[in-house]
Amino acid sequence: MDLEVIGNFSNKVNENEFVLFKYGDVEGKNKWNCVCSAMDWIRLSARVIDKITFDNKDIDINCMELYKYISCIDIILESIQQLHRVFFDDGSLQKFIDTDNIFKNKIGKESDNNYFKTIRASFGAHPVNLDEPNSPQDKGLKRFASNPFDNRRNLWKDGRDFSVRLYSNIVGEEDLPFPIWISELKEFIKSRYMYLNTISKQIDVIYEKFATENRKRVIVTSEEPLEQIEILKTEVKIRANNDYYTWILDDLKMAFTINSEDKQNQKILECYRQKLLDVIKDIKENLQNMIFTEIQSYEELEEIPDNVEVPSQFSYAIEKLSNAYYGGSEIHTQYPIEEFLEGIIDFTNLSLEERYVLTHAGICYKINS
């Protein structure tokens, strides 16, 4: 199993947070949870299935390893079917789900998917309660599987790996031999597993349709920064509910809301706001074009050059300030920040909100002056 396939699919699902946004609440149903569960179990089963071997000298152990192998296939198959239902939402499964060319020696007339269910039932899922393969609709006819035989000792010229005998509940009815080939099971699950690539393309189709519709909607422009920020906060909720953009806009709102009674602090704050106008402009442009990459104008505001020395524990102090501001934890270890911004910001009697904004304003001022 190529683990890169499920890895690429997971990356597609988590791209831009779009799938979470669109499927977290679909008319009261959380389909995002279904997607996450399916991805987790596909990844787990794909990793396990390649580690299963049938080289134990004890046939009973090999039989249970076979059941584990078949169960992994079943988990992947069901998970991919669930993903199809989420992203195609057309009430049916795609053509590959109903193939009829993989299992070459079927007992009964079934599609590959239904035949796999028969394999799963007969080789461990419920072997003592089986339908009659040739008359599955007749509930009066039942079959019961023997324990599996390991046929890999070249006892059969057709190369079968395991087989069971299906006994009948009808007196005098002959047993049905039921062989399976591991190579066919591998081909079966590979064809289903690779369908993740098809679902990935479908996600692109869904997103592009959604993005096109939103690009046509022109975002209102306001010359008032706080008003523009509120407009953009609304647009983020409509277009993606992106956590990164929401976080920046919340920071911008605070930066344009607070004021300082200290003239020097206010001066630094005004300089900071001028820089933030470019950030607002870039967010608006990205939202209009449905682009959710990093806002470079924001990231570069406080990018401290290598030639600028910072006090010991400076990064730790910034982290603690953010934790206090966002998480309500106790604020401490702020002296490295105060040392770095000495003569630029007066930290006397500042509220937490003022300290947070003025710290970032001061860093921006120091490294860009």
Tab-separated table of C-alpha atoms in Angstrom, residues 27-175:
chain	number	residue	atom	x	y	z
A	27	GLU	CA	-27.837	21.060	7.614
A	28	GLY	CA	-27.029	20.050	11.174
A	29	LYS	CA	-24.822	17.083	10.248
A	30	ASN	CA	-21.096	17.108	10.968
A	31	LYS	CA	-19.677	15.407	7.882
A	32	TRP	CA	-16.181	16.655	8.744
A	33	ASN	CA	-16.072	14.099	11.573
A	34	CYS	CA	-16.909	11.357	9.062
A	35	VAL	CA	-14.042	12.502	6.827
A	36	CYS	CA	-11.550	12.544	9.726
A	37	SER	CA	-12.614	9.104	10.929
A	38	ALA	CA	-12.308	7.648	7.426
A	39	MET	CA	-8.826	9.094	6.919
A	40	ASP	CA	-7.631	7.794	10.298
A	41	TRP	CA	-8.841	4.250	9.655
A	42	ILE	CA	-7.570	4.162	6.075
A	43	ARG	CA	-4.130	5.245	7.244
A	44	LEU	CA	-4.090	2.712	10.079
A	45	SER	CA	-5.294	-0.176	7.905
A	46	ALA	CA	-2.924	0.670	5.047
A	47	ARG	CA	0.022	0.604	7.437
A	48	VAL	CA	-1.027	-2.658	9.069
A	49	ILE	CA	-1.978	-4.584	5.954
A	50	ASP	CA	1.573	-4.634	4.554
A	51	LYS	CA	2.915	-6.009	7.831
A	52	ILE	CA	0.647	-9.046	7.856
A	53	THR	CA	2.361	-12.327	6.982
A	54	PHE	CA	1.126	-15.880	6.707
A	55	ASP	CA	4.369	-17.671	7.570
A	56	ASN	CA	3.428	-19.064	10.960
A	57	LYS	CA	3.693	-22.834	11.254
A	58	ASP	CA	0.408	-22.864	13.147
A	59	ILE	CA	-2.450	-22.854	10.614
A	60	ASP	CA	-4.801	-21.398	13.221
A	61	ILE	CA	-2.582	-18.335	13.577
A	62	ASN	CA	-2.383	-17.951	9.803
A	63	CYS	CA	-6.174	-18.145	9.561
A	64	MET	CA	-6.614	-15.331	12.066
A	65	GLU	CA	-3.936	-13.292	10.272
A	66	LEU	CA	-5.978	-13.807	7.114
A	67	TYR	CA	-9.064	-12.516	8.897
A	68	LYS	CA	-7.101	-9.466	10.048
A	69	TYR	CA	-5.930	-8.924	6.467
A	70	ILE	CA	-9.484	-9.140	5.137
A	71	SER	CA	-10.734	-6.843	7.912
A	72	CYS	CA	-8.178	-4.174	6.951
A	73	ILE	CA	-9.433	-4.352	3.372
A	74	ASP	CA	-13.015	-4.056	4.587
A	75	ILE	CA	-12.198	-0.978	6.706
A	76	ILE	CA	-10.494	0.757	3.783
A	77	LEU	CA	-13.350	-0.112	1.427
A	78	GLU	CA	-16.060	1.149	3.781
A	79	SER	CA	-14.097	4.296	4.606
A	80	ILE	CA	-13.641	5.184	0.941
A	81	GLN	CA	-17.312	4.557	0.277
A	82	GLN	CA	-18.145	6.971	3.100
A	83	LEU	CA	-15.795	9.591	1.644
A	84	HIS	CA	-17.515	9.166	-1.705
A	85	ARG	CA	-20.902	9.786	-0.104
A	86	VAL	CA	-19.610	12.991	1.482
A	87	PHE	CA	-17.935	14.526	-1.552
A	88	PHE	CA	-20.086	13.263	-4.413
A	89	ASP	CA	-23.378	13.324	-2.519
A	90	ASP	CA	-25.234	11.840	-5.498
A	91	GLY	CA	-26.916	8.947	-3.767
A	92	SER	CA	-24.822	6.304	-5.510
A	93	LEU	CA	-21.271	5.042	-5.723
A	94	GLN	CA	-18.998	5.410	-8.711
A	95	LYS	CA	-18.567	2.732	-11.372
A	96	PHE	CA	-15.477	1.157	-9.811
A	97	ILE	CA	-17.528	0.142	-6.790
A	98	ASP	CA	-19.427	-2.314	-8.987
A	99	THR	CA	-16.600	-3.932	-10.992
A	100	ASP	CA	-16.830	-7.557	-12.042
A	101	ASN	CA	-13.340	-8.451	-13.250
A	102	ILE	CA	-11.061	-8.930	-10.243
A	103	PHE	CA	-12.233	-12.148	-8.567
A	104	LYS	CA	-11.915	-14.672	-11.366
A	105	ASN	CA	-13.342	-17.813	-9.746
A	106	LYS	CA	-16.501	-16.689	-8.014
A	107	ILE	CA	-19.009	-19.023	-6.481
A	108	GLY	CA	-22.331	-17.442	-7.292
A	109	LYS	CA	-22.961	-14.408	-9.484
A	110	GLU	CA	-21.953	-11.270	-7.645
A	111	SER	CA	-20.114	-8.038	-8.300
A	112	ASP	CA	-16.591	-7.815	-6.905
A	113	ASN	CA	-17.765	-5.722	-3.979
A	114	ASN	CA	-20.506	-8.135	-2.999
A	115	TYR	CA	-18.212	-11.088	-3.540
A	116	PHE	CA	-15.676	-9.539	-1.180
A	117	LYS	CA	-18.432	-9.380	1.448
A	118	THR	CA	-18.948	-13.113	0.922
A	119	ILE	CA	-15.210	-13.689	1.385
A	120	ARG	CA	-15.212	-11.579	4.544
A	121	ALA	CA	-18.209	-13.442	5.971
A	122	SER	CA	-16.915	-16.902	5.111
A	123	PHE	CA	-13.370	-16.382	6.337
A	124	GLY	CA	-14.141	-15.048	9.792
A	125	ALA	CA	-16.751	-12.283	10.055
A	126	HIS	CA	-19.758	-14.613	10.545
A	127	PRO	CA	-18.815	-18.024	9.130
A	128	VAL	CA	-21.577	-19.921	10.959
A	129	ASN	CA	-24.405	-17.849	9.455
A	130	LEU	CA	-24.005	-17.545	5.682
A	131	ASP	CA	-26.485	-17.088	2.862
A	132	GLU	CA	-26.566	-19.608	0.034
A	133	PRO	CA	-24.254	-18.064	-2.635
A	134	ASN	CA	-26.378	-19.333	-5.524
A	135	SER	CA	-29.699	-18.235	-3.969
A	136	PRO	CA	-28.942	-15.363	-1.548
A	137	GLN	CA	-32.582	-14.216	-1.506
A	138	ASP	CA	-33.825	-17.534	-0.157
A	139	LYS	CA	-33.482	-17.040	3.600
A	140	GLY	CA	-34.351	-20.671	4.218
A	141	LEU	CA	-31.055	-21.767	2.694
A	142	LYS	CA	-27.962	-21.383	4.823
A	143	ARG	CA	-24.305	-22.303	4.630
A	144	PHE	CA	-21.696	-22.841	7.335
A	145	ALA	CA	-17.976	-22.450	6.686
A	146	SER	CA	-15.318	-24.890	7.773
A	147	ASN	CA	-12.162	-23.530	9.310
A	148	PRO	CA	-9.789	-22.279	6.543
A	149	PHE	CA	-7.287	-24.586	4.905
A	150	ASP	CA	-3.826	-23.274	4.075
A	151	ASN	CA	-3.376	-24.239	0.405
A	152	ARG	CA	0.025	-22.629	-0.131
A	153	ARG	CA	1.855	-25.969	-0.017
A	154	ASN	CA	1.204	-26.510	-3.740
A	155	LEU	CA	-1.586	-28.948	-3.026
A	156	TRP	CA	-3.664	-27.275	-5.730
A	157	LYS	CA	-2.385	-26.496	-9.210
A	158	ASP	CA	-4.484	-23.305	-9.477
A	159	GLY	CA	-2.302	-21.535	-6.883
A	160	ARG	CA	-5.071	-20.797	-4.371
A	161	ASP	CA	-3.814	-19.562	-0.984
A	162	PHE	CA	-6.636	-20.420	1.400
A	163	SER	CA	-9.982	-22.157	1.110
A	164	VAL	CA	-12.982	-23.193	3.152
A	165	ARG	CA	-15.771	-25.654	2.530
A	166	LEU	CA	-19.303	-24.319	2.793
A	167	TYR	CA	-21.635	-26.857	4.386
A	168	SER	CA	-25.369	-26.667	3.718
A	169	ASN	CA	-28.345	-26.778	6.065
A	170	ILE	CA	-30.123	-28.959	3.509
A	171	VAL	CA	-29.740	-32.677	4.001
A	172	GLY	CA	-27.852	-34.264	1.130
A	173	GLU	CA	-26.697	-30.943	-0.364
A	174	GLU	CA	-23.071	-31.036	-1.475
A	175	ASP	CA	-20.402	-28.909	0.133
